[in-house]
Coordinates of C-alpha atoms in Angstrom, one line a residue:
Chain A
M1 CA 30.7 -59.7 6.9
S2 CA 26.9 -58.3 8.5
L3 CA 24.9 -60.9 10.3
H4 CA 20.9 -60.8 9.7
L5 CA 19.4 -61.8 12.6
P6 CA 16.1 -63.7 12.2
R7 CA 13.2 -62.3 13.2
H8 CA 11.4 -64.6 13.5
T9 CA 12.5 -68.0 14.2
H10 CA 10.5 -72.0 13.8
T11 CA 12.4 -74.2 14.7
Q12 CA 14.6 -72.8 17.9
R13 CA 17.4 -74.8 18.6
K14 CA 19.4 -73.3 21.7
A15 CA 23.4 -71.7 21.2
P16 CA 26.2 -73.8 21.6
Q17 CA 27.4 -72.0 25.3
V18 CA 24.2 -72.8 26.7
Q19 CA 23.7 -76.1 26.1
R20 CA 27.0 -76.5 27.6
R21 CA 25.8 -74.9 30.8
S22 CA 22.9 -77.1 30.8
T23 CA 25.3 -80.5 30.5
T24 CA 27.4 -79.1 33.1
V25 CA 24.5 -79.1 35.3
T26 CA 23.1 -82.6 35.0
R27 CA 26.3 -83.7 35.4
G28 CA 27.2 -81.9 38.5
C29 CA 23.3 -83.1 40.3
L30 CA 24.3 -86.5 39.0
I31 CA 27.7 -86.7 41.2
V32 CA 26.0 -85.3 44.2
V33 CA 23.2 -87.6 43.9
L34 CA 25.9 -90.8 42.8
S35 CA 28.1 -90.0 46.1
I36 CA 24.8 -90.0 48.5
L37 CA 23.7 -93.3 47.2
I38 CA 27.7 -94.3 48.3
F39 CA 27.7 -92.7 51.2
L40 CA 24.3 -94.6 52.1
A41 CA 25.0 -98.2 51.0
D42 CA 29.0 -97.8 52.7
S43 CA 27.7 -96.6 55.8
F44 CA 24.8 -99.6 56.2
T45 CA 26.6 -103.1 54.3
N46 CA 29.7 -104.5 56.4
F47 CA 33.1 -103.3 56.5
E48 CA 33.9 -106.1 54.6
I49 CA 32.1 -104.9 51.4
A50 CA 34.6 -102.1 50.1
T51 CA 31.7 -100.2 48.6
A52 CA 33.7 -97.1 49.3
V53 CA 35.9 -98.0 45.6
L54 CA 32.6 -97.0 43.9
Y55 CA 33.8 -93.1 44.7
V56 CA 36.1 -93.2 42.0
S57 CA 33.3 -93.4 39.6
V58 CA 32.7 -89.6 41.2
V59 CA 36.3 -89.1 40.7
L60 CA 35.7 -90.1 36.9
L61 CA 32.5 -88.3 36.1
G62 CA 34.1 -85.3 37.6
A63 CA 37.0 -85.4 35.2
Q64 CA 34.6 -84.9 32.1
F65 CA 33.9 -81.8 32.8
L66 CA 36.1 -79.8 36.1
S67 CA 39.5 -79.2 36.4
S68 CA 42.3 -80.7 38.1
R69 CA 42.0 -78.0 41.3
H70 CA 38.6 -79.3 41.6
L71 CA 38.6 -82.5 41.2
W72 CA 41.3 -82.9 44.2
H73 CA 38.2 -81.4 46.0
I74 CA 36.0 -84.0 45.3
A75 CA 38.9 -86.6 45.9
G76 CA 39.0 -85.3 49.8
L77 CA 35.7 -85.0 49.9
C78 CA 34.8 -89.0 48.7
A79 CA 38.1 -90.4 51.5
A80 CA 36.1 -88.1 54.0
M81 CA 32.7 -89.3 53.8
T82 CA 34.8 -93.1 53.4
V83 CA 36.3 -92.1 56.8
I84 CA 32.9 -91.4 58.1
S85 CA 31.1 -94.1 57.1
L86 CA 33.7 -96.4 58.9
S87 CA 32.4 -94.5 61.9
I88 CA 28.7 -94.8 61.3
T89 CA 29.0 -98.2 60.0
P90 CA 26.9 -100.4 62.6
H91 CA 27.8 -104.6 61.4
G92 CA 30.9 -106.1 60.4
N93 CA 34.4 -106.9 61.6
L94 CA 36.2 -103.3 62.3
H95 CA 39.5 -105.0 61.3
S96 CA 38.5 -105.3 57.7
G97 CA 36.9 -102.2 57.8
I98 CA 40.1 -100.4 58.5
I99 CA 42.0 -101.9 55.6
N100 CA 38.8 -101.2 53.0
T101 CA 38.7 -97.6 54.0
A102 CA 42.8 -97.7 52.9
L103 CA 42.1 -99.4 50.5
S104 CA 39.2 -97.2 48.9
I105 CA 41.3 -94.0 49.9
T106 CA 44.5 -94.8 48.0
A107 CA 41.8 -96.1 45.3
I108 CA 40.3 -93.0 45.0
F109 CA 43.0 -90.4 45.1
A110 CA 45.6 -92.7 42.8
T111 CA 41.9 -92.5 40.0
T112 CA 42.3 -88.7 40.9
L113 CA 46.0 -88.5 40.1
M114 CA 45.8 -90.5 36.2
A115 CA 42.4 -88.4 35.9
T116 CA 44.1 -85.0 36.1
R117 CA 47.4 -85.9 33.8
M118 CA 44.7 -87.0 31.5
L119 CA 43.1 -83.6 31.7
K120 CA 47.1 -81.7 31.3
A121 CA 46.8 -84.1 28.3
I122 CA 43.7 -83.8 26.6
A123 CA 44.2 -79.4 27.7
A124 CA 47.8 -80.0 25.7
E125 CA 46.3 -81.6 22.5
H126 CA 43.6 -79.2 22.5
E127 CA 46.4 -76.6 22.5
A128 CA 48.4 -78.2 20.2
R129 CA 44.9 -78.5 17.5
L130 CA 44.1 -74.4 17.6
Q131 CA 48.1 -74.1 17.1
L132 CA 47.5 -76.5 13.8
I133 CA 44.5 -74.6 12.6
H134 CA 46.3 -71.3 13.2
L135 CA 49.1 -72.9 11.1
A136 CA 47.1 -74.5 8.1
R137 CA 45.2 -71.6 7.9
V138 CA 48.6 -69.0 7.5
N139 CA 49.3 -71.6 4.7
T140 CA 45.9 -71.3 3.0
L141 CA 47.0 -68.0 3.2
G142 CA 50.3 -68.4 1.5
E143 CA 48.6 -70.4 -1.0
L144 CA 46.4 -67.5 -2.3
S145 CA 49.3 -64.8 -1.9
T146 CA 49.2 -64.0 -5.8
S147 CA 45.4 -63.7 -5.6
I148 CA 45.9 -61.5 -2.8
A149 CA 48.9 -59.6 -4.2
H150 CA 46.0 -59.1 -7.7
E151 CA 43.6 -58.0 -5.3
I152 CA 45.1 -55.4 -4.1
K153 CA 47.2 -54.4 -7.0
Q154 CA 43.9 -53.3 -8.9
P155 CA 42.4 -50.4 -7.0
L156 CA 45.7 -49.4 -6.1
T157 CA 46.4 -48.8 -10.2
G158 CA 43.1 -47.3 -10.0
I159 CA 44.3 -44.5 -7.1
A160 CA 47.4 -44.3 -8.8
S161 CA 46.1 -43.3 -12.0
S162 CA 43.0 -41.3 -10.6
T163 CA 45.8 -39.1 -8.9
S164 CA 47.6 -38.3 -11.8
A165 CA 44.5 -37.9 -13.3
A166 CA 43.5 -35.6 -10.4
L167 CA 47.0 -33.5 -10.8
N168 CA 46.1 -33.5 -14.5
W169 CA 42.8 -31.6 -14.2
L170 CA 44.2 -28.9 -11.7
S171 CA 46.7 -27.9 -13.5
T172 CA 44.6 -26.6 -16.4
T173 CA 43.5 -22.7 -17.3
P174 CA 41.2 -22.7 -15.5
P175 CA 41.2 -26.1 -13.0
N176 CA 38.4 -28.3 -13.5
I177 CA 37.0 -28.9 -10.1
E178 CA 34.6 -31.0 -11.5
R179 CA 36.7 -33.8 -13.1
T180 CA 38.8 -33.3 -10.3
R181 CA 36.6 -34.0 -8.2
S182 CA 35.4 -37.1 -9.3
A183 CA 39.1 -38.7 -9.4
L184 CA 39.4 -38.3 -5.8
N185 CA 35.8 -39.5 -5.3
R186 CA 37.1 -42.5 -7.1
I187 CA 40.4 -42.3 -5.0
T188 CA 38.7 -42.9 -2.3
A189 CA 36.0 -45.6 -3.3
D190 CA 39.7 -47.8 -4.3
A191 CA 41.3 -46.6 -0.7
T192 CA 37.9 -48.4 1.1
R193 CA 38.3 -51.2 -1.9
T194 CA 41.7 -51.9 -0.2
A195 CA 40.7 -51.8 3.3
D196 CA 38.4 -54.1 2.6
I197 CA 40.3 -56.7 1.1
I198 CA 43.6 -56.2 3.7
E199 CA 40.5 -56.4 6.4
R200 CA 39.3 -59.5 5.1
I201 CA 42.6 -61.8 5.4
R202 CA 43.3 -60.0 8.4
Q203 CA 39.8 -61.6 9.9
M204 CA 41.6 -65.3 8.3
S205 CA 44.6 -65.1 9.9
R206 CA 44.0 -63.7 13.3
R207 CA 44.2 -66.4 15.5
S208 CA 41.2 -66.5 17.8
T209 CA 39.3 -68.9 19.9
P210 CA 35.8 -70.3 18.1
E211 CA 33.3 -68.0 18.6
F212 CA 30.1 -68.7 17.2
Q213 CA 27.7 -66.3 15.5
I214 CA 24.4 -66.7 13.1
I215 CA 25.2 -67.0 9.9
H216 CA 23.5 -66.7 7.0
P217 CA 24.9 -69.8 4.3
T218 CA 25.1 -67.7 0.8
S219 CA 26.4 -64.5 2.7
L220 CA 29.2 -66.6 3.4
I221 CA 30.1 -68.5 0.8
Q222 CA 29.5 -64.7 -2.1
N223 CA 32.5 -64.3 0.6
I224 CA 34.5 -66.9 -0.6
I225 CA 34.2 -66.5 -4.1
D226 CA 35.3 -63.1 -3.7
I227 CA 38.7 -63.9 -1.6
T228 CA 39.1 -66.8 -4.5
H229 CA 38.4 -64.9 -7.4
T230 CA 41.4 -64.2 -8.7
D231 CA 42.6 -67.6 -8.7
L232 CA 39.2 -69.2 -10.0
L233 CA 39.2 -67.0 -12.9
R234 CA 43.1 -67.1 -13.7
N235 CA 42.1 -70.9 -14.3
R236 CA 38.9 -69.8 -16.0
I237 CA 36.7 -71.6 -13.3
T238 CA 32.8 -70.7 -13.1
V239 CA 31.5 -71.2 -9.8
S240 CA 27.5 -70.8 -9.0
I241 CA 25.1 -71.3 -5.8
D242 CA 22.8 -73.1 -5.8
N243 CA 20.4 -72.7 -2.6
R244 CA 17.5 -74.9 -2.0
Y245 CA 17.3 -74.2 1.5
E246 CA 16.2 -70.1 1.7
G247 CA 16.6 -68.3 4.4
A248 CA 18.6 -71.4 6.7
F249 CA 20.6 -70.0 9.3
I250 CA 23.7 -72.2 10.8
S251 CA 25.6 -71.3 14.4
A252 CA 28.6 -71.5 13.3
D253 CA 31.9 -69.9 13.6
E254 CA 32.4 -67.8 10.3
V255 CA 36.4 -67.7 10.2
Q256 CA 36.6 -71.3 10.4
I257 CA 34.0 -72.2 8.1
Q258 CA 35.8 -69.4 5.7
Q259 CA 38.8 -71.9 6.2
V260 CA 37.4 -75.3 5.2
F261 CA 35.3 -73.1 1.9
I262 CA 38.4 -72.2 1.1
N263 CA 40.4 -75.6 1.2
L264 CA 37.9 -77.0 -0.7
I265 CA 37.4 -74.6 -3.4
I266 CA 41.7 -74.9 -3.4
N267 CA 41.6 -78.7 -4.0
A268 CA 38.5 -78.2 -6.3
I269 CA 40.8 -75.5 -8.3
A270 CA 44.0 -78.5 -8.7
A271 CA 41.6 -81.6 -9.6
I272 CA 40.2 -78.9 -12.5
K273 CA 43.8 -78.2 -13.1
A274 CA 44.8 -81.7 -13.4
T275 CA 42.5 -82.2 -16.3
N276 CA 43.4 -79.2 -18.1
R277 CA 39.8 -78.7 -19.3
L278 CA 38.2 -75.5 -20.1
N279 CA 34.9 -75.4 -18.5
G280 CA 35.7 -75.6 -15.2
H281 CA 33.1 -75.6 -13.4
I282 CA 32.3 -75.6 -8.7
V283 CA 28.9 -76.2 -7.7
I284 CA 28.2 -74.7 -4.3
T285 CA 24.8 -76.3 -3.2
I286 CA 22.8 -75.6 0.1
E287 CA 19.9 -77.8 1.1
P288 CA 18.6 -79.6 3.8
A289 CA 19.5 -82.2 5.3
E290 CA 17.8 -84.7 7.6
K291 CA 17.5 -84.1 11.8
H292 CA 18.1 -80.1 11.4
F293 CA 21.2 -79.8 9.5
V294 CA 21.8 -78.0 6.9
A295 CA 24.0 -79.6 4.0
L296 CA 26.8 -78.1 2.4
N297 CA 28.0 -79.1 -1.0
V298 CA 31.0 -78.3 -2.9
S299 CA 31.4 -80.5 -6.4
D300 CA 33.8 -79.8 -9.2
N301 CA 34.0 -81.2 -12.7
G302 CA 37.8 -82.3 -12.0
I303 CA 39.4 -85.0 -11.7
G304 CA 37.9 -86.8 -9.2
I305 CA 39.5 -89.3 -6.4
P306 CA 40.4 -92.7 -6.7
E307 CA 37.8 -95.3 -5.2
D308 CA 40.6 -96.4 -2.4
A309 CA 41.8 -93.1 -1.8
L310 CA 38.6 -91.8 -0.7
N311 CA 38.6 -93.7 2.7
H312 CA 41.9 -92.0 3.3
I313 CA 41.9 -88.4 2.3
F314 CA 40.5 -87.1 5.9
E315 CA 43.9 -88.5 7.2
P316 CA 46.4 -85.5 8.2
F317 CA 49.8 -85.6 5.8
H318 CA 47.8 -87.6 3.3
T319 CA 48.7 -85.3 0.2
T320 CA 48.6 -85.8 -3.6
R321 CA 50.0 -82.2 -4.3
E322 CA 53.7 -81.5 -4.4
A323 CA 53.4 -78.9 -2.5
G324 CA 50.0 -79.8 -0.3
T325 CA 51.2 -80.4 3.3
G326 CA 47.9 -82.6 4.1
L327 CA 46.6 -80.8 6.1
G328 CA 43.7 -79.3 4.5
L329 CA 41.6 -82.0 4.8
A330 CA 42.1 -82.7 8.1
I331 CA 41.8 -79.4 9.4
C332 CA 38.3 -79.5 7.5
R333 CA 37.2 -82.5 9.2
S334 CA 38.4 -81.3 12.7
I335 CA 36.5 -78.1 12.3
I336 CA 33.3 -79.4 10.9
E337 CA 33.3 -82.2 14.2
A338 CA 33.5 -79.4 16.1
H339 CA 30.5 -78.0 15.2
G340 CA 28.9 -81.0 15.9
G341 CA 28.5 -82.1 11.8
H342 CA 30.5 -84.1 9.6
I343 CA 31.9 -84.3 6.1
H344 CA 32.6 -86.9 3.8
A345 CA 33.8 -87.0 0.2
F346 CA 32.6 -88.9 -2.8
C347 CA 32.8 -89.2 -6.8
S348 CA 30.3 -88.6 -9.4
E349 CA 29.7 -90.7 -12.7
T350 CA 30.9 -87.4 -14.4
N351 CA 33.7 -87.2 -13.0
G352 CA 34.8 -85.2 -10.3
T353 CA 34.6 -84.8 -7.1
T354 CA 31.9 -83.6 -3.8
F355 CA 32.5 -82.6 -0.9
R356 CA 29.6 -82.5 2.0
F357 CA 29.4 -82.0 5.0
L358 CA 26.4 -81.2 7.7
L359 CA 26.6 -78.1 9.6
P360 CA 23.4 -77.9 12.6
L361 CA 20.5 -75.6 11.4
F362 CA 20.2 -72.3 14.2
S363 CA 17.0 -71.4 12.7
R364 CA 15.2 -70.9 9.6
V365 CA 13.2 -68.0 8.4
Q366 CA 10.0 -68.2 6.5
Chain B
M1 CA 49.8 -35.0 -26.8
S2 CA 47.6 -33.2 -28.1
N3 CA 49.3 -32.8 -31.9
L4 CA 47.7 -36.2 -32.1
P5 CA 43.5 -35.6 -31.8
Q6 CA 43.0 -38.3 -34.5
S7 CA 43.8 -41.2 -32.4
I8 CA 42.6 -43.4 -29.8
V9 CA 43.2 -45.9 -27.3
Y10 CA 41.4 -48.7 -26.4
I11 CA 42.0 -50.3 -23.0
V12 CA 40.3 -53.6 -22.0
D13 CA 40.4 -54.3 -18.1
D14 CA 37.8 -56.4 -16.1
D15 CA 38.5 -54.6 -12.9
V16 CA 36.3 -51.1 -13.3
S17 CA 38.9 -49.2 -10.4
V18 CA 41.9 -49.3 -13.4
R19 CA 39.5 -48.7 -16.5
E20 CA 37.9 -45.6 -15.2
A21 CA 40.9 -44.1 -13.6
L22 CA 42.5 -45.0 -16.8
S23 CA 40.1 -43.6 -19.0
D24 CA 40.2 -40.2 -17.2
L25 CA 43.4 -40.3 -16.8
L26 CA 44.4 -40.4 -21.0
E27 CA 41.5 -37.4 -20.8
S28 CA 43.6 -35.5 -18.4
V29 CA 46.2 -35.4 -21.3
G30 CA 43.8 -34.9 -24.4
I31 CA 43.5 -38.7 -25.8
K32 CA 40.4 -40.3 -26.0
S33 CA 39.3 -43.8 -24.9
V34 CA 37.0 -46.2 -25.2
L35 CA 36.8 -49.2 -22.8
Y36 CA 36.1 -53.0 -22.4
T37 CA 35.0 -55.2 -20.5
S38 CA 36.4 -58.6 -22.1
A39 CA 38.4 -59.7 -24.9
D40 CA 35.5 -60.8 -26.7
D41 CA 33.9 -57.6 -25.9
F42 CA 36.4 -55.4 -27.8
L43 CA 36.7 -57.9 -31.1
S44 CA 33.0 -57.9 -31.5
S45 CA 32.6 -53.7 -31.3
P46 CA 33.7 -51.9 -34.6
R47 CA 37.3 -50.0 -34.5
L48 CA 37.6 -46.6 -36.0
D49 CA 40.3 -46.2 -39.0
C50 CA 42.6 -44.0 -36.7
P51 CA 46.1 -44.1 -35.2
S52 CA 44.9 -46.2 -32.1
C53 CA 46.9 -48.2 -29.6
L54 CA 45.1 -51.2 -27.4
I55 CA 46.3 -51.2 -23.4
L56 CA 45.0 -54.7 -22.7
D57 CA 44.6 -56.8 -19.3
V58 CA 46.8 -60.0 -19.3
R59 CA 44.2 -61.7 -17.1
M60 CA 40.9 -61.8 -17.7
P61 CA 37.4 -63.7 -17.2
G62 CA 37.3 -65.1 -20.8
Q63 CA 40.0 -64.6 -23.6
S64 CA 43.2 -63.4 -21.7
G65 CA 45.0 -60.7 -22.6
L66 CA 47.8 -62.8 -24.2
E67 CA 44.6 -64.7 -26.3
L68 CA 43.6 -61.9 -27.8
Q69 CA 47.0 -60.8 -29.0
N70 CA 47.1 -63.5 -30.8
T71 CA 43.8 -63.4 -32.2
L72 CA 44.3 -60.4 -33.4
N73 CA 47.5 -61.4 -35.0
A74 CA 46.1 -64.3 -36.5
M75 CA 43.7 -61.8 -38.0
K76 CA 46.8 -59.7 -39.2
I77 CA 45.4 -56.9 -37.2
S78 CA 47.9 -54.4 -37.0
I79 CA 47.2 -52.7 -33.6
P80 CA 50.2 -51.5 -30.9
I81 CA 49.6 -53.6 -28.0
L82 CA 50.6 -52.4 -23.9
F83 CA 50.0 -55.2 -21.5
I84 CA 49.0 -54.0 -18.3
T85 CA 48.7 -57.0 -15.5
A86 CA 49.3 -57.3 -11.8
H87 CA 51.0 -60.2 -11.7
G88 CA 54.0 -60.2 -14.1
D89 CA 56.2 -62.6 -14.8
I90 CA 59.0 -63.1 -17.1
P91 CA 58.0 -65.6 -19.4
M92 CA 54.7 -64.0 -19.9
S93 CA 56.2 -60.7 -20.9
V94 CA 58.3 -62.3 -22.7
R95 CA 55.4 -64.0 -25.1
A96 CA 54.2 -61.0 -25.3
L97 CA 56.6 -58.9 -25.9
K98 CA 58.1 -62.0 -28.9
N99 CA 54.4 -61.3 -30.3
G100 CA 54.9 -57.8 -30.7
A101 CA 53.7 -56.0 -28.2
V102 CA 55.1 -52.5 -27.5
D103 CA 55.4 -52.6 -23.8
F104 CA 54.3 -54.7 -20.5
L105 CA 53.9 -52.6 -17.2
T106 CA 53.2 -54.2 -14.2
K107 CA 50.6 -53.0 -12.1
P108 CA 50.6 -50.4 -10.4
F109 CA 52.5 -48.0 -13.1
S110 CA 53.8 -44.9 -13.2
D111 CA 52.0 -42.2 -15.3
Q112 CA 54.8 -41.2 -17.2
V113 CA 56.2 -44.2 -18.3
L114 CA 52.5 -45.7 -19.5
L115 CA 51.9 -42.1 -21.1
D116 CA 55.6 -42.0 -22.9
S117 CA 54.9 -45.6 -24.3
L118 CA 51.4 -44.4 -25.5
H119 CA 52.8 -41.8 -27.3
S120 CA 55.6 -43.9 -29.3
A121 CA 52.9 -46.5 -29.7
L122 CA 50.7 -44.0 -31.0
E123 CA 53.4 -42.3 -33.1
W124 CA 54.6 -45.8 -34.8
H125 CA 50.9 -46.8 -35.5
K126 CA 50.5 -43.6 -37.1
A127 CA 53.8 -44.4 -39.6
E128 CA 53.0 -47.8 -39.8
R129 CA 49.6 -46.7 -41.4
E130 CA 51.3 -44.5 -43.3
R131 CA 54.0 -47.4 -44.7
Y132 CA 50.9 -49.2 -45.4
Q133 CA 49.4 -46.5 -47.6
E134 CA 52.3 -46.4 -49.5
R135 CA 52.9 -50.0 -50.0
C136 CA 49.2 -50.6 -51.0
V137 CA 49.5 -47.7 -53.8
L138 CA 53.0 -49.4 -55.1
Q139 CA 50.8 -52.3 -55.0
E140 CA 48.6 -51.2 -57.2
R141 CA 51.0 -50.0 -59.4
Y142 CA 52.6 -52.9 -59.6
E143 CA 49.2 -55.2 -60.4
S144 CA 49.1 -52.8 -63.2
L145 CA 52.0 -54.7 -65.1
N146 CA 51.7 -57.2 -67.5
V147 CA 53.9 -60.1 -67.5
G148 CA 56.6 -59.0 -69.4
E149 CA 57.5 -55.6 -67.7
R150 CA 57.7 -57.3 -64.4
E151 CA 60.4 -59.8 -65.8
V152 CA 62.1 -56.4 -67.2
F153 CA 61.5 -54.7 -63.5
R154 CA 62.8 -57.4 -61.9
L155 CA 65.7 -57.6 -63.5
V156 CA 66.5 -53.7 -64.0
V157 CA 67.0 -53.8 -60.4
R158 CA 68.9 -56.4 -60.1
G159 CA 71.0 -53.5 -62.1
L160 CA 71.2 -55.3 -65.5
L161 CA 72.4 -53.4 -68.7
N162 CA 69.6 -53.3 -71.6
K163 CA 71.4 -56.0 -73.5
Q164 CA 72.0 -58.6 -71.0
I165 CA 68.1 -58.6 -70.2
A166 CA 67.5 -59.1 -73.5
G167 CA 69.9 -62.2 -73.7
L168 CA 68.2 -63.3 -70.5
L169 CA 64.6 -63.0 -72.0
G170 CA 65.3 -63.8 -75.7
V171 CA 63.8 -60.8 -77.2
S172 CA 64.8 -57.8 -78.9
E173 CA 67.0 -54.7 -77.0
I174 CA 64.4 -52.3 -78.3
T175 CA 61.8 -54.4 -76.6
V176 CA 63.1 -54.4 -73.5
K177 CA 63.9 -50.5 -73.9
V178 CA 60.0 -49.9 -74.5
R179 CA 58.9 -52.1 -71.5
R180 CA 61.0 -50.3 -69.4
G181 CA 59.7 -47.0 -70.6
H182 CA 56.3 -48.8 -69.4
V183 CA 57.4 -49.4 -65.9
M184 CA 59.3 -46.6 -64.9
R185 CA 55.5 -44.5 -66.2
K186 CA 53.5 -47.0 -64.5
M187 CA 55.9 -47.4 -61.6
A188 CA 55.4 -43.5 -61.2
C189 CA 59.4 -43.3 -61.0
N190 CA 61.8 -41.1 -62.4
S191 CA 64.8 -42.7 -61.4
L192 CA 66.0 -45.8 -61.4
A193 CA 66.9 -45.4 -57.6
C194 CA 63.1 -44.7 -57.3
L195 CA 62.3 -48.0 -58.8
V196 CA 65.0 -49.8 -56.7
R197 CA 63.0 -48.3 -53.7
A198 CA 60.1 -49.7 -55.2
H199 CA 60.8 -52.5 -55.6
D200 CA 62.6 -52.8 -52.1
Y201 CA 59.3 -51.7 -50.6
L202 CA 57.2 -54.2 -52.6
F203 CA 59.8 -57.3 -51.7
A204 CA 61.4 -56.5 -48.8

C-alpha cells in the first residue's frame, strides 16, 4: 500500500521510537540521582541506620528498562557504594555498620536475582504473544482461504481464455495481430492482478515485529474490503465507509491493524449470517475522539451480542462459533492496546454490534 | 462454429477479466456474445430471437447465477445455461444440473471443454426452437377443431374403429367418418400414422 506522507502537520506527536528513547534517558538520570542521594544519606547517617537497603529501589527501577546484564552491573555498583559508605561514615557503632552493610548487599543481590528472573519471564511472555498473533493471523488466512482461492481463480480464468483467444487470432489467415496484441495485454494485466493478490496475502502471513508506519485509515480499510470482498459478496453484505475525519493519519503497524479489521469483519459476517437476513450491512466510520485519538467503528446489523456476554468477548478462548478459536478478539485487544489505544463493543437498539477502537492520531492534513 | 452465424451467447459475470477474455475467445472462433455485469442487467435487456446460450457465473452481487436460473425457469424462458464458477461444490452443481443447466465448469476451465459445451448447447437450442415452432403450428391446428372433432381425434389415435367410436360417442358411423375427414384435413395429415405422431407431440 502506498503511504501518503503529510506535507504539513498541525498537531505533531512524537513517533513511538522517539518517545521510547526519551523515557529511557529520563529513567537513566533518575537512577543516577537516586543512587547519589542514597549514597550521601548512607555515608552521613550513623552505622546503625541501614540506608543502603534503599539501593533495591535503584535495582527495581533499572529492571523497568535494562537488560539482565546491565542490572547485575548496577547491583555491583550499588554494593561497591555501600562498602565505600561504610569506610567514610564518621559516627556510630562500627560492628552494627558491618552487619547492616552485609544485610544491604544481600538484599541488593537477592532483589537483582528476582528482577532478572522476572525479566526473563516477561521476555518469554512477549515471545509467546508474538507467536500467538502470528498463529491467529495464519488462522484468519485459513478462514479466508476460499475467498483467496476465488480471487486468484478470476484472473487465472481470464489468462487461460485470453491465451486461447490469442492463439486463435494468430492462426487466422492472415493472423490478426491487433486482436492478438490486445489479448496479450489483458494477460499481462491479469498476471499483475494475480501477483498483487498474492503479495497482499504474503504480507499478511509474514511474521514480523511491529513496524510503525504513518497510515491513512481510509486506504487501509479499502484494502481490507478488497481482501474480504468475496466473503462479503457471498453473504450479500454491503460495506460503506463513512469518513468524518478527513486527512487524519495514524501511526500504526499496518499489518496488525489489518488483522484487527479482518477479525472484526469476519465476526460481523458471522453475526449477519446468523440472522439469515438479506440486507446485511457493515458500516465503518472514522471520526475524531477525545485527546488526539482517532476512533474507528465497525458496525453490523447482525444478531448482536447478549448484554452479559459483552464483558467476556475480549477474553481469550471465549467463543460462540463452532469452529472458532476464541482468539480473534483477544488478539484485537492485544494489538490495539500495544498501539496505545483501546477497544470496546456495544450493541445498538436497532440490533447489531458496534466495535469501536481508538488509535492515537499522528497528524492531520487540512 | 461458423456454421452457427445466427446464434448469440450471453455472458453474465461480475468479473471484468473473465468477461472480456471469454468474449474475445468466443469472437476468435466466430461466436458473437453480449456481456452483462449482473443478473438484473441481463433480465432488463432485450434478448434476440435466435439460438442462444447463457454463460452464467454462480457468485455475483445481487441475484446469484442459481437464482437467475430459477427466475428464468419461472418465467418459462427456455435458454440453455452453462455455469462457470471459481468455487464449485457438489451440492451446488447438482442443484444447477437438476434445474436444467447444460454444464457446470470450474474456473479456470479449458477453452476446448467450454467451446464443446457451448456448441452442443447452441445446437440443442436451435433444435429446441424448431420443435417449439412445430408444436406451435400443431397447437394452432388443434385449436381449429371443434368439440366433436376433438373427441373423434382422441379415439382414432387410440386405434378404435369408426364403428366403435360411433358406439362410444352415441352418434352414427357416417358422422364419425365425416368428422374424421375434417380432423385429417385440419391437422394436415394424410395418414393415421401422421395423426398419431401429431397427437403424441401435442400431449406428450
